[in-house]
Coordinates of C-alpha atoms in Angstrom, one line a residue:
X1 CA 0.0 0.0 0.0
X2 CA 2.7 2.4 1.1
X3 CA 4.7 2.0 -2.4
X4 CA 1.5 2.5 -4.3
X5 CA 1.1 5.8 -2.6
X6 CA 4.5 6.8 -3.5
X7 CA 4.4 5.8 -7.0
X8 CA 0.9 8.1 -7.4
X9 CA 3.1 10.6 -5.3
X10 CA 6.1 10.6 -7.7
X11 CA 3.6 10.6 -11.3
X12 CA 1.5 13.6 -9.5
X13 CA 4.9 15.4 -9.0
X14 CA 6.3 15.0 -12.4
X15 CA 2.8 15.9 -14.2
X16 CA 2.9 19.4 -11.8
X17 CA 6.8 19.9 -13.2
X18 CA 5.5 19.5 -17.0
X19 CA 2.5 21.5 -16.3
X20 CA 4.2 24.4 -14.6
X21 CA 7.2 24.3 -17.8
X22 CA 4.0 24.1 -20.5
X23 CA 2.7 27.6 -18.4
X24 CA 6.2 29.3 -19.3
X25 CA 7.5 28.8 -22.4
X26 CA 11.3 29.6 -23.4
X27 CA 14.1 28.3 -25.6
X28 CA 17.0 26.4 -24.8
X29 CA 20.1 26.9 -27.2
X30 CA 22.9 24.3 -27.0
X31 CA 25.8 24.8 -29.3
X32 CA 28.1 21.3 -29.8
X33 CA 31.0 20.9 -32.3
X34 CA 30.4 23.5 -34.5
X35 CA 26.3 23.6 -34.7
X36 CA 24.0 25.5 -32.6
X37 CA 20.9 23.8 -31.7
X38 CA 17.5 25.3 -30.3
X39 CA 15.0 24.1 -29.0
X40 CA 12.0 24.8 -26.1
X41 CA 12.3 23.6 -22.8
X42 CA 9.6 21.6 -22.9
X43 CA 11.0 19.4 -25.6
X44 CA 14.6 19.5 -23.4
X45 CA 12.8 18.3 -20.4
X46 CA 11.4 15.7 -22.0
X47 CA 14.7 14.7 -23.8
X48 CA 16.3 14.4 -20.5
X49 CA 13.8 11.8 -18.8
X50 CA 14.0 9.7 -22.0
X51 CA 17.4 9.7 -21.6
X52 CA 17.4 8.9 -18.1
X53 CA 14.9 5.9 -18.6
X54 CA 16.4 4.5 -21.3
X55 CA 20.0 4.4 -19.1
X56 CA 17.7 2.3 -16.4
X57 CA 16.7 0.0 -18.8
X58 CA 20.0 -0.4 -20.4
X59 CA 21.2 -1.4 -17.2
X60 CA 18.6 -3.5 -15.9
X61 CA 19.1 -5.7 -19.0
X62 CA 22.6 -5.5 -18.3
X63 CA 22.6 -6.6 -14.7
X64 CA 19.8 -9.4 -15.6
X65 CA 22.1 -11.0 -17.7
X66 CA 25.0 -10.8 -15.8
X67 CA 23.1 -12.3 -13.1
X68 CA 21.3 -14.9 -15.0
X69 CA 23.2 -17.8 -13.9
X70 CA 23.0 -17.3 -10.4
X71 CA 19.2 -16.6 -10.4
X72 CA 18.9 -19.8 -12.0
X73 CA 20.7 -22.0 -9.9
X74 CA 18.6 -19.8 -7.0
X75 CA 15.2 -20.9 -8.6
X76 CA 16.3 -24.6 -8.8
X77 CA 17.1 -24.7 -5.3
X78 CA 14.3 -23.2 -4.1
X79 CA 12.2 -25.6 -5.8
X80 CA 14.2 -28.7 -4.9
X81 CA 14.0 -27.5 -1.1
X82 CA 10.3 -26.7 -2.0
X83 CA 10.0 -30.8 -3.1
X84 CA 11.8 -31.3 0.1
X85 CA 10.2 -29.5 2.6
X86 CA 6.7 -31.1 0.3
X87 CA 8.3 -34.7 1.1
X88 CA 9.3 -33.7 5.1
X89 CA 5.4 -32.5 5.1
X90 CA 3.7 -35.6 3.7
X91 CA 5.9 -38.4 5.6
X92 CA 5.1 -36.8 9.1
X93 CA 1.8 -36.9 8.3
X94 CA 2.4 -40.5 7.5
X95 CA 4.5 -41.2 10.7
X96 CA 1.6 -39.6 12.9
X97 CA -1.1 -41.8 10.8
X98 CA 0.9 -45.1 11.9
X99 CA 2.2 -45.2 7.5
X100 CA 5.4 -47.0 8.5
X101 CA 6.5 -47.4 4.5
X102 CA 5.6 -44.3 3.3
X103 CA 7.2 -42.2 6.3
X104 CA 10.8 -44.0 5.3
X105 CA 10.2 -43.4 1.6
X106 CA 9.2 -39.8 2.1
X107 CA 12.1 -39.6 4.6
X108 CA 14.6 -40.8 2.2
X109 CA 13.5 -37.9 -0.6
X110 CA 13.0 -35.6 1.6
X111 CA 16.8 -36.4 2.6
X112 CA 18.1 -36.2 -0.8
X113 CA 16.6 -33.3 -1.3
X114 CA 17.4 -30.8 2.0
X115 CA 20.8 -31.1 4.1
X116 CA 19.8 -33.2 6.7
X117 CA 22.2 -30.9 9.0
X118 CA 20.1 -27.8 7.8
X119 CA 17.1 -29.4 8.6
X120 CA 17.1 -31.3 12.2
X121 CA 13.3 -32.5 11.6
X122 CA 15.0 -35.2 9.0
X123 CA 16.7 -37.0 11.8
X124 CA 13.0 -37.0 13.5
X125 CA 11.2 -38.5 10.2
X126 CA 13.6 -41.1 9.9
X127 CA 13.3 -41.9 13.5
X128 CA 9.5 -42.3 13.6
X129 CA 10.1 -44.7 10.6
X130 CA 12.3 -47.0 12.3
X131 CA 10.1 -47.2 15.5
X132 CA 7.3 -47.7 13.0
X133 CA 9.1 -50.4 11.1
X134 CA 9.9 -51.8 14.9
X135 CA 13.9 -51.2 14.6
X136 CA 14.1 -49.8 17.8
X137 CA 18.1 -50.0 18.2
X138 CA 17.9 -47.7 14.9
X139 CA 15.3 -45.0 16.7
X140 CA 17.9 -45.1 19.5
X141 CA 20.7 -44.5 17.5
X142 CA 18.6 -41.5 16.3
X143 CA 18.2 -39.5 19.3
X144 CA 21.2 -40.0 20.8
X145 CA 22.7 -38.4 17.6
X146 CA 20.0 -35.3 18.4
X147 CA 22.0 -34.7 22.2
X148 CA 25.2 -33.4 20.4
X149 CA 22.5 -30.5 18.6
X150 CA 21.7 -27.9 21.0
X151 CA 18.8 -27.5 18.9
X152 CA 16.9 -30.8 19.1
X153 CA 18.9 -31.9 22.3
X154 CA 15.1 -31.9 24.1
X155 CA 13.7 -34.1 21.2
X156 CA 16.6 -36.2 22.0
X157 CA 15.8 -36.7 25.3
X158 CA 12.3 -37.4 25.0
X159 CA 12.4 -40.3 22.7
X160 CA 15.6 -42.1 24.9
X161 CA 13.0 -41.3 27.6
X162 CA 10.0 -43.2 26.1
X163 CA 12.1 -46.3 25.3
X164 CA 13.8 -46.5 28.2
X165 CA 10.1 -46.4 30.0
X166 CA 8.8 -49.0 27.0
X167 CA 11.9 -51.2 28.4
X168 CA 11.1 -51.1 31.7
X169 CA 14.3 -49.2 32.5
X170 CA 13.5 -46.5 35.4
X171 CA 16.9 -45.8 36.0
X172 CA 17.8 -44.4 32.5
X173 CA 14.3 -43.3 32.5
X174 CA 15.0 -41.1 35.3
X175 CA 18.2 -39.8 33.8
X176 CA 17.2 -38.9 30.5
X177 CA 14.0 -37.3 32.4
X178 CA 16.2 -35.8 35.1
X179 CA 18.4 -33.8 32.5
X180 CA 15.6 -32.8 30.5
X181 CA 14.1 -30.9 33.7
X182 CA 17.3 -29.3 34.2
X183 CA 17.4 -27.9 31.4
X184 CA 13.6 -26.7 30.4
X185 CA 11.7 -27.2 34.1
X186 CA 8.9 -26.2 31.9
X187 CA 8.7 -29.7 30.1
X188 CA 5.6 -31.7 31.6
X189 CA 6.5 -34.9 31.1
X190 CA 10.2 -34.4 32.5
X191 CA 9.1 -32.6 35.3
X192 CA 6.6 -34.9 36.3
X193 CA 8.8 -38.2 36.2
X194 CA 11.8 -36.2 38.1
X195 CA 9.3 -35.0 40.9
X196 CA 7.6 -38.8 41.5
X197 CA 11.1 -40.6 41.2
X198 CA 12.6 -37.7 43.8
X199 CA 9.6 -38.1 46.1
X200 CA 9.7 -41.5 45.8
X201 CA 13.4 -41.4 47.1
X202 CA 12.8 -39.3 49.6
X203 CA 14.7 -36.0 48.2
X204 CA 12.2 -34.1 49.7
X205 CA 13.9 -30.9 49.3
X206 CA 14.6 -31.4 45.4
X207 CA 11.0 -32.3 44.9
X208 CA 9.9 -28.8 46.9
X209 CA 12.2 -27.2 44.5
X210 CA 11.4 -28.8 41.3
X211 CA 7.7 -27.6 42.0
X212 CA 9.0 -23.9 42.5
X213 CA 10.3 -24.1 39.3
X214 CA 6.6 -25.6 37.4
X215 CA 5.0 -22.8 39.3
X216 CA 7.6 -19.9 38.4
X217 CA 7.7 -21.3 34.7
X218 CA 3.6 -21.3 34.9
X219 CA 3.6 -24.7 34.0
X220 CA 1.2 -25.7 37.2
X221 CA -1.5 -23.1 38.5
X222 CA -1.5 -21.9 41.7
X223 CA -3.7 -24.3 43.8
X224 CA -1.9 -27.2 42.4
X225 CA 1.5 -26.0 43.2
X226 CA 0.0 -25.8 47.2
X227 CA -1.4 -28.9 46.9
X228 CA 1.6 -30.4 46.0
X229 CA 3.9 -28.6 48.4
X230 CA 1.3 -29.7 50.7
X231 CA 1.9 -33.3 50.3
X232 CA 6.0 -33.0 50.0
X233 CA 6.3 -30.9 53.3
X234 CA 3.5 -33.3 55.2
X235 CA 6.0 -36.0 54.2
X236 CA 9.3 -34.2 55.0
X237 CA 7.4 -33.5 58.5
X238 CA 7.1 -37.9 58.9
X239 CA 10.1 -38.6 58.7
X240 CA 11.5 -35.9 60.0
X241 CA 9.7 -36.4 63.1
X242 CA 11.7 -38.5 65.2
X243 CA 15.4 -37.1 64.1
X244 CA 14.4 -33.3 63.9
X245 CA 11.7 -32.4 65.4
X246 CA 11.8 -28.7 64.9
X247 CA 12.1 -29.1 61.3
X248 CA 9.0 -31.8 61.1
X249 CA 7.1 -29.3 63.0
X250 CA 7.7 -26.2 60.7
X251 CA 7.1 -28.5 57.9
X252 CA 3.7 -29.8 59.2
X253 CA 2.8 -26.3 60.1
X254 CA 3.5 -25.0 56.6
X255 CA 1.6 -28.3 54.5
X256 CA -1.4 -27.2 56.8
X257 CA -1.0 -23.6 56.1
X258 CA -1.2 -24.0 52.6
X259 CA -4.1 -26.8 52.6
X260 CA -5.9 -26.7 55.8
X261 CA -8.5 -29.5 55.0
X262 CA -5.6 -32.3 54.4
X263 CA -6.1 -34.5 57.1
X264 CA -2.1 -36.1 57.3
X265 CA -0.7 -32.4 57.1
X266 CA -2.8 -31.4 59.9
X267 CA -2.6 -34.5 61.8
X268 CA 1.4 -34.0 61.7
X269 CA 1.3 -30.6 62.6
X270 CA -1.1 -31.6 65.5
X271 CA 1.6 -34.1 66.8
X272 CA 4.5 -31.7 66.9
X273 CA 2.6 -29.3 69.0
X274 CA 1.4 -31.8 71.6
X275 CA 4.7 -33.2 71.5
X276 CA 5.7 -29.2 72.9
X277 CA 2.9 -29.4 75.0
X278 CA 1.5 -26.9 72.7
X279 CA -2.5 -28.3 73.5
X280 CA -4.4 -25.5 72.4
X281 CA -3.2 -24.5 68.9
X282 CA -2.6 -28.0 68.3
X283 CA -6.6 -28.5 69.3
X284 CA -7.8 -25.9 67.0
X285 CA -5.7 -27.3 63.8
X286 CA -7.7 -30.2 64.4
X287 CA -11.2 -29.0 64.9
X288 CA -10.5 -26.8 61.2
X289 CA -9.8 -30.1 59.9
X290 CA -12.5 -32.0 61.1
X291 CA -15.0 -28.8 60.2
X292 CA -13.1 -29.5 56.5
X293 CA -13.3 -33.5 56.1
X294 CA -14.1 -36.0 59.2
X295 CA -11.2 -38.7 59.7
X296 CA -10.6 -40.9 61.9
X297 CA -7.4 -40.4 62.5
X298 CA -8.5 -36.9 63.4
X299 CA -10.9 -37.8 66.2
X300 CA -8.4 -40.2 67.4
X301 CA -5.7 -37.5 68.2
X302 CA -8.2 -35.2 68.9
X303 CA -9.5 -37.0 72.1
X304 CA -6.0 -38.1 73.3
X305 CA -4.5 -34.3 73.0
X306 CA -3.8 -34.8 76.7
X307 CA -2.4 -38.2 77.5
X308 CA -3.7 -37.7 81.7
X309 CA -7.2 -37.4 80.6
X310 CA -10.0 -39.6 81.9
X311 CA -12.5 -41.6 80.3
X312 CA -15.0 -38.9 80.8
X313 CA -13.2 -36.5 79.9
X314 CA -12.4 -38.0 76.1
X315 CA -16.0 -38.4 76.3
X316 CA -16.6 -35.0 76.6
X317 CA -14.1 -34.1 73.7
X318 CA -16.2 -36.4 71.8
X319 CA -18.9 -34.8 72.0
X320 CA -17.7 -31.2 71.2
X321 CA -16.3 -33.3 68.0
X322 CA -19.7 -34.5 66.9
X323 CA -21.2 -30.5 67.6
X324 CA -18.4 -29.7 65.3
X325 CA -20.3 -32.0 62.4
X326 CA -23.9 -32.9 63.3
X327 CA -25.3 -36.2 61.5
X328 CA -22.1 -37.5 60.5
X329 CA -20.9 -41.1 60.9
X330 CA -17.4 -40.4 61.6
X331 CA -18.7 -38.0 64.6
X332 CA -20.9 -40.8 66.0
X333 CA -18.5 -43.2 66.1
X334 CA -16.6 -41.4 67.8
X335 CA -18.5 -40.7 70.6
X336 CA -19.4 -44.3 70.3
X337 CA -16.1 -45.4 71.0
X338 CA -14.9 -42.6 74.0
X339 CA -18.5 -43.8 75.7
X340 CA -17.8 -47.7 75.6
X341 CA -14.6 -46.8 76.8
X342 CA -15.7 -44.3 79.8
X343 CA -18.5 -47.8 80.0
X344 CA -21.3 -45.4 79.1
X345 CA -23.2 -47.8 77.2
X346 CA -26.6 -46.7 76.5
X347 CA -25.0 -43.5 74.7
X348 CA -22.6 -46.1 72.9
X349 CA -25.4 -47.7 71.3
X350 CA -27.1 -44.9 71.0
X351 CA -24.6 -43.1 69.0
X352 CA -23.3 -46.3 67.1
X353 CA -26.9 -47.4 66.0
X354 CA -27.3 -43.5 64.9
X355 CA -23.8 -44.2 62.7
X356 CA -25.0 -47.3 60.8
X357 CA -28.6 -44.8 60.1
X358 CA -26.5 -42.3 58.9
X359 CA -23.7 -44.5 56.8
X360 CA -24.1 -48.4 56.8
X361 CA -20.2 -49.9 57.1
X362 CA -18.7 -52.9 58.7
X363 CA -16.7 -50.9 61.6
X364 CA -20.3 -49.7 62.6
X365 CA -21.2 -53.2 63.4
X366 CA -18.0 -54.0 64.5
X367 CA -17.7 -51.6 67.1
X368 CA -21.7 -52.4 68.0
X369 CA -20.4 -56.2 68.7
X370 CA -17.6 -54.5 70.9
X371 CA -20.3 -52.9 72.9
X372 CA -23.0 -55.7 73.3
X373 CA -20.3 -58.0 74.5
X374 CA -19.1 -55.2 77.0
X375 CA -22.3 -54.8 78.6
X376 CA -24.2 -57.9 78.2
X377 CA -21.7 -60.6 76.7
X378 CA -24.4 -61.9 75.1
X379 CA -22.7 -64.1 72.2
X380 CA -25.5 -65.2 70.3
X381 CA -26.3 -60.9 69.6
X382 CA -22.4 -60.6 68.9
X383 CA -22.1 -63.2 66.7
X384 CA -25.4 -62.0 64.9
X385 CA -24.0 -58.1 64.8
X386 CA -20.5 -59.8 63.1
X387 CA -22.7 -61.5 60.5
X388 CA -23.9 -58.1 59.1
X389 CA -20.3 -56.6 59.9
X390 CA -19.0 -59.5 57.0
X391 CA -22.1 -58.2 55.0
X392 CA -21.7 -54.4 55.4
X393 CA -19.9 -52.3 52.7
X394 CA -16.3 -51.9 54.1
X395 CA -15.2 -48.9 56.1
X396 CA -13.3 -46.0 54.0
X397 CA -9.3 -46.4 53.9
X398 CA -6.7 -44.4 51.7
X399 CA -6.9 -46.4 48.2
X400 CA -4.4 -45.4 45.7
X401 CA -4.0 -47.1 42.4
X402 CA -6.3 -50.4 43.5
X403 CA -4.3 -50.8 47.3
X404 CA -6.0 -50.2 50.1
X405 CA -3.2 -48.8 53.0
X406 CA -4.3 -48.1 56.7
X407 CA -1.9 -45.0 56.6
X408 CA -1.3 -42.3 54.2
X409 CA 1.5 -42.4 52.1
X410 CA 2.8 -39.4 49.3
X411 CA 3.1 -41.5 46.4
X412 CA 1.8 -44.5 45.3
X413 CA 3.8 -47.9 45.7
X414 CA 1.9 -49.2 42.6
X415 CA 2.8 -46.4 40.3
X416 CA 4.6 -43.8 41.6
X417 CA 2.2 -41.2 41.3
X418 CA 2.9 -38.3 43.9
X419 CA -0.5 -37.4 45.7
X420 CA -2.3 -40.6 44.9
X421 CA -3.8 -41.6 48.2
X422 CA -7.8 -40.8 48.4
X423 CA -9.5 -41.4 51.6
X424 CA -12.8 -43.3 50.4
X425 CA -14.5 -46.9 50.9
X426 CA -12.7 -50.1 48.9
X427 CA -14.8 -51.1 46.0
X428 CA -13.9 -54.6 46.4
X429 CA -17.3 -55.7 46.8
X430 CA -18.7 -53.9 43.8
X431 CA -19.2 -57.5 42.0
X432 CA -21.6 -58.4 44.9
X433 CA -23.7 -55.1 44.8
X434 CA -23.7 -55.7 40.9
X435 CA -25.0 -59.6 41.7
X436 CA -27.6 -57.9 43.7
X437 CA -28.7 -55.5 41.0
X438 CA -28.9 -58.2 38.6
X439 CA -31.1 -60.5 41.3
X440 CA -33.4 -57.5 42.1
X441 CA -34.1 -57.3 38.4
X442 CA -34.8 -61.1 37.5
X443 CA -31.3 -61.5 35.3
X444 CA -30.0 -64.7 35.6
X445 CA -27.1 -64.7 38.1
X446 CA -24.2 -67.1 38.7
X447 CA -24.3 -68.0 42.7
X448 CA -20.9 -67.7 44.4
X449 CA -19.1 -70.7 45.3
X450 CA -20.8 -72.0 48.8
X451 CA -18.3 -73.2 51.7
X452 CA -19.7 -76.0 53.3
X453 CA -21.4 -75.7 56.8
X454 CA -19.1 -77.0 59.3
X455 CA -20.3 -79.7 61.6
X456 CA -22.7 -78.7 64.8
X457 CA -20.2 -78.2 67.2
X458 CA -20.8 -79.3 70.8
X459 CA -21.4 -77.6 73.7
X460 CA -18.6 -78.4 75.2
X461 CA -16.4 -77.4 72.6
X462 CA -18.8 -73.7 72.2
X463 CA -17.5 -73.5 76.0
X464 CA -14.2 -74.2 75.7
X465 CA -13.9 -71.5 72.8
X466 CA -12.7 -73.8 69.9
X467 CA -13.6 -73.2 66.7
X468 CA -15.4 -69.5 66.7
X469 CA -16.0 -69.9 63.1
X470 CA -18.5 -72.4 63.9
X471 CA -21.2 -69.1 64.2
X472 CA -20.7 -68.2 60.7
X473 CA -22.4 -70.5 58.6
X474 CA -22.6 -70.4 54.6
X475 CA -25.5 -68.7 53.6
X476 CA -29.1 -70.5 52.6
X477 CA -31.8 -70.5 50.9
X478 CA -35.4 -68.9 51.8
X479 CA -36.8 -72.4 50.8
X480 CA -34.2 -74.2 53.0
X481 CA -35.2 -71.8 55.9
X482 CA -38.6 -72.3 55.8
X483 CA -37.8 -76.1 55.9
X484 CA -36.1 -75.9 58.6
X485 CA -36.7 -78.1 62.0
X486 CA -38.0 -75.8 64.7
X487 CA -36.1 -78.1 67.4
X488 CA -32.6 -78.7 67.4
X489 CA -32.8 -82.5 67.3
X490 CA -34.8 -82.0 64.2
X491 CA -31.8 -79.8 63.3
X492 CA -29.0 -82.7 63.6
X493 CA -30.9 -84.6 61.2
X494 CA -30.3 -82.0 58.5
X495 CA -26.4 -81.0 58.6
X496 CA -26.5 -78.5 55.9
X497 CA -28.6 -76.0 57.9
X498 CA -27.2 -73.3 60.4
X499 CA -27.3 -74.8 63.9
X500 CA -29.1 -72.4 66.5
X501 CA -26.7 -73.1 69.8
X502 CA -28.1 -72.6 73.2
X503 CA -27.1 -68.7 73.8
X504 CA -28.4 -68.0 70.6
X505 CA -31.8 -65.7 71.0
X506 CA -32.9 -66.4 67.7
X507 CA -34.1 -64.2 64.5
X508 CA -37.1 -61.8 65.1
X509 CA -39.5 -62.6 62.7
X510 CA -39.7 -59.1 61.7
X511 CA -36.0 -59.4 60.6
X512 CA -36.3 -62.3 59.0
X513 CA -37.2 -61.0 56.0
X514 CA -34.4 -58.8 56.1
X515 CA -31.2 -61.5 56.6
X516 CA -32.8 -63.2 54.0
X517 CA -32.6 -60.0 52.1
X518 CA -29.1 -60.0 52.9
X519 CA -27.9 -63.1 52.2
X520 CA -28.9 -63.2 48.8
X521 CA -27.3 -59.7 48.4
X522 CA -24.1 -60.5 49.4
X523 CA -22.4 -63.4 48.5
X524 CA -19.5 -64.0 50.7
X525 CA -18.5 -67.5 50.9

């Protein structure tokens, strides 16, 4: 646009200059060898600018001939690196669309045609090719060439990286990954493996700082930076605990600073204050955490804050616990188990029958057997409360990966992954809900292998304790119930069929319907 302008610029001028000359006429008289010429100034001017042009084009045609050979040898290069860049084009698009053949025929052209040391993305073609073709040794050979170019040193690095994880080799997985994060912390993938295989060896410091650099090179946002420093310094704190304490308890203090609601950072950093005697502050962590996510583990500490405490007085921590977090089953079970302790019963049941209302799970009934046999020892209602215990969904654990751990751990044994542990319930019994489904909508459904019922024990034997199993029977039939002997002499006759021992009180007939219910939805023998 701007030379268009200037051209209309430059014609405007020179038609003002011949205008202005046609408005004042004059002669011009030039005398050369002898003659005298004259002539106007118009016709001069105009002399002049032929002359002038027909210099340019003299020399134009000049300098285009004298420069012919060069501009062709320039226009047969361009188009033979046109032809290769053409051929680089079509045979990544065949590497990426799995074309092992065509990517090494397009790679070989495409060579021929552009210097391969001009063009790095030639040594990438060819060694796509040979991992499509399955010639691994040759891909390898291929980007360890790429580590002596500054320029595709990365690319390098990345494919030794992926073989070395497709052979099962961490170690020069973690070395080609390790050097690649040194270099550009802003690379995902290299970041990533350096900061599991440094947490998994403990380096907890290098781990803190390699997530620095993800946040400072805005490769991670803000909240998952925390989260992660969250988990490394909660870890630092364990097992710093014992050899430094100071430094596990600024640790722990900082991992619940920057996630409150994370129940092993502020279960630490509860530890190394009551460890300093430090009751209070270390209270109030704990309460913020139980206001954020219920645990266990929480409620445990929580009530043993001070180690000279009664029975009541857990009791009474309980309970400002379950005011924390009204009609939860974590609260109630908690105040469950400080009142069978401090052998207030009625408000253990109370608050343990109000947990299995709230959330059904097996340590419900577990710790409802604990207290019926603390009060009453009644074995026949224990033994009946472990029955729907073995029955009852299972009680939530930290699951990472498909393993179930009793403690919290920052990575994941199965795979490495930093941050891995979830607190939630097992879903090893999902077949026997999906059995259920199935049976509550007519399918077909395979029954479980049975274990036969073990032989009526003898009274003697209930008495001397052997075999406790013996209350456990395999599960039967609602047509094998019904058919069952109302005496137990009846009962010897038919071995198959759950013995009812002396203590036993029985099955209300109200609940009847209801075991049978739940032995036909969960299969677990």
């Amino acid at each position: 646009m701007i030379r268009i302008l200037t051209f209309l610029a430059v014609v405007f001028a020179l038609g003002l200059g011949f205008a202005w000359l046609a408005d004042r006429p004059g002669d011009m008289v030039v005398t050369f060898n002898g003659y005298r010429y004259e002539l106007s100034l118009m016709v001069a001017a105009v002399a002049v600018v032929a002359v002038v042009a027909a210099v340019m084009i003299v020399w134009w045609l000049v300098r285009s001939i004298w420069n012919s050979p060069y501009a062709l040898a320039r226009h047969f290069r361009v188009r033979r690196r046109d032809r290769g860049y053409q051929a680089l084009s079509t045979g990544m698009i065949a590497a990426g669309a799995g074309d092992g053949v065509l990517a090494r025929r397009k790679a070989k052209e495409a060579a021929k045609l552009i210097n391969a040391d001009q063009e790095p993305l030639i040594h990438l073609l060819e060694a796509q090719a040979s991992l499509l073709e399955g010639d691994h040794e040759a891909a390898r050979n291929r980007f360890e060439a790429m580590l002596d170019d500054p320029e595709m040193r990365l690319l390098g690095l990345r494919g030794l990286y992926l073989e070395a994880e497709r052979l099962g080799d961490r170690n020069a997985a973690r070395h080609y990954a390790g050097r690649a994060a040194q270099a550009a912390p802003q690379l995902g993938w290299a970041a990533e493996s350096t900061l599991e295989d440094l947490a998994r060896a403990g380096d907890w410091d290098g781990a803190l700082k390699l997530v620095g650099a993800q946040k400072s090179t805005r490769q991670i946002d803000h909240e998952t930076a925390n989260n992660r420093r969250s988990v490394l310094l909660a870890a630092k704190a364990q097992s710093l605990f014992d050899s430094d304490p100071d430094a596990a308890r600024a640790a722990a203090l900082e991992a619940n600073r920057l996630r409150p609601g994370f129940v092993p950072a502020a279960a630490m950093a509860a530890r190394a204050l009551f460890r300093n005697n430090d009751v209070r502050k270390g209270s109030k962590i704990l309460e913020a955490a139980w206001k954020a996510e219920p645990h266990p583990e929480i409620a445990d500490l929580y009530l043993h804050a001070r180690p000279g405490d009664a029975a009541l007085d857990r009791l009474h921590r309980a309970r400002k616990l379950q005011d924390l977090r009204k009609n939860n089953a974590e609260s109630a079970m908690a105040v469950a188990r400080a009142a069978l302790d401090a052998q207030e019963f009625d408000e253990a049941r109370r608050s343990a029958e109000a947990a299995i209302r709230i959330d059904r799970r097996e340590g419900a009934y577990l710790l409802l057997a604990d207290i019926e046999e603390a009060e009453t020892g009644d074995q026949g209602k224990v033994r009946q409360l472990l029955a729907k215990a073995v029955r009852a969904p299972r009680d939530p654990a930290w699951v990472a990966d498909g393993l179930v751990s009793e403690r919290w751990a920052p990575v994941s044994p199965v795979t490495g992954r930093l941050d891995a542990f979830e607190w939630r319930a097992p879903v090893e019994r999902l077949g026997q809900l999906i059995e259920s489904d199935e049976a509550e909508a007519g399918a077909p459904v395979l029954a479980a292998p049975v274990r036969p019922a073990a032989p009526k024990p003898s009274l003697a034997t209930v008495d001397a304790g052997e075999d406790e199993g013996a209350g456990v029977m395999a599960p039967v039939t609602a047509a094998e119930r019904a058919a069952a002997p109302a005496e137990a002499e009846e009962a010897e006759e038919a071995p198959g069929l759950p013995t009812r021992l002396p203590d036993d009180p029985g099955i209300d007939p109200d609940e009847a319907e209801m075991q049978e219910k739940a032995a036909n939805r969960f299969r677990l023998f």
